[in-house]
Amino acid sequence: GPAVWLASSGSDFVNGQTIFIDGGMTVVV
């Protein structure tokens, strides 16, 4: 899920970026 993705490969890209989560959803942080 998103939490696992963020904790692993996504953790380097969470700073003001648009991240793509499994399932095709998009989250802007």
PDB file of C-alpha atoms in Angstrom:
ATOM      1  CA  GLY A   1       0.000   0.000   0.000  1.00  0.00           C
ATOM      2  CA  PRO A   2       0.895   3.697  -0.037  1.00  0.00           C
ATOM      3  CA  ALA A   3       2.463   3.618   3.420  1.00  0.00           C
ATOM      4  CA  VAL A   4       4.872   0.878   2.426  1.00  0.00           C
ATOM      5  CA  TRP A   5       5.680   2.652  -0.834  1.00  0.00           C
ATOM      6  CA  LEU A   6       6.383   5.909   0.968  1.00  0.00           C
ATOM      7  CA  ALA A   7       8.532   4.158   3.521  1.00  0.00           C
ATOM      8  CA  SER A   8      10.667   2.544   0.843  1.00  0.00           C
ATOM      9  CA  SER A   9      11.319   3.902  -2.644  1.00  0.00           C
ATOM     10  CA  GLY A  10       9.080   6.945  -2.335  1.00  0.00           C
ATOM     11  CA  SER A  11      10.715   8.393   0.745  1.00  0.00           C
ATOM     12  CA  ASP A  12      13.253  10.325  -1.298  1.00  0.00           C
ATOM     13  CA  PHE A  13      10.593  12.085  -3.331  1.00  0.00           C
ATOM     14  CA  VAL A  14       8.013  13.204  -0.798  1.00  0.00           C
ATOM     15  CA  ASN A  15       9.254  16.763  -0.452  1.00  0.00           C
ATOM     16  CA  GLY A  16       6.796  18.926  -2.400  1.00  0.00           C
ATOM     17  CA  GLN A  17       6.527  16.404  -5.186  1.00  0.00           C
ATOM     18  CA  THR A  18       3.675  14.628  -6.895  1.00  0.00           C
ATOM     19  CA  ILE A  19       3.957  10.957  -6.091  1.00  0.00           C
ATOM     20  CA  PHE A  20       2.203   8.150  -7.889  1.00  0.00           C
ATOM     21  CA  ILE A  21       0.745   5.463  -5.699  1.00  0.00           C
ATOM     22  CA  ASP A  22      -0.176   1.945  -6.716  1.00  0.00           C
ATOM     23  CA  GLY A  23      -3.663   1.834  -8.201  1.00  0.00           C
ATOM     24  CA  GLY A  24      -3.126   4.927 -10.332  1.00  0.00           C
ATOM     25  CA  MET A  25      -3.971   7.435  -7.628  1.00  0.00           C
ATOM     26  CA  THR A  26      -1.967  10.607  -7.247  1.00  0.00           C
ATOM     27  CA  VAL A  27      -1.060  12.386  -4.038  1.00  0.00           C
ATOM     28  CA  VAL A  28       0.379  15.886  -3.904  1.00  0.00           C
ATOM     29  CA  VAL A  29       2.295  16.573  -0.726  1.00  0.00           C
TER      30      VAL A  29
END
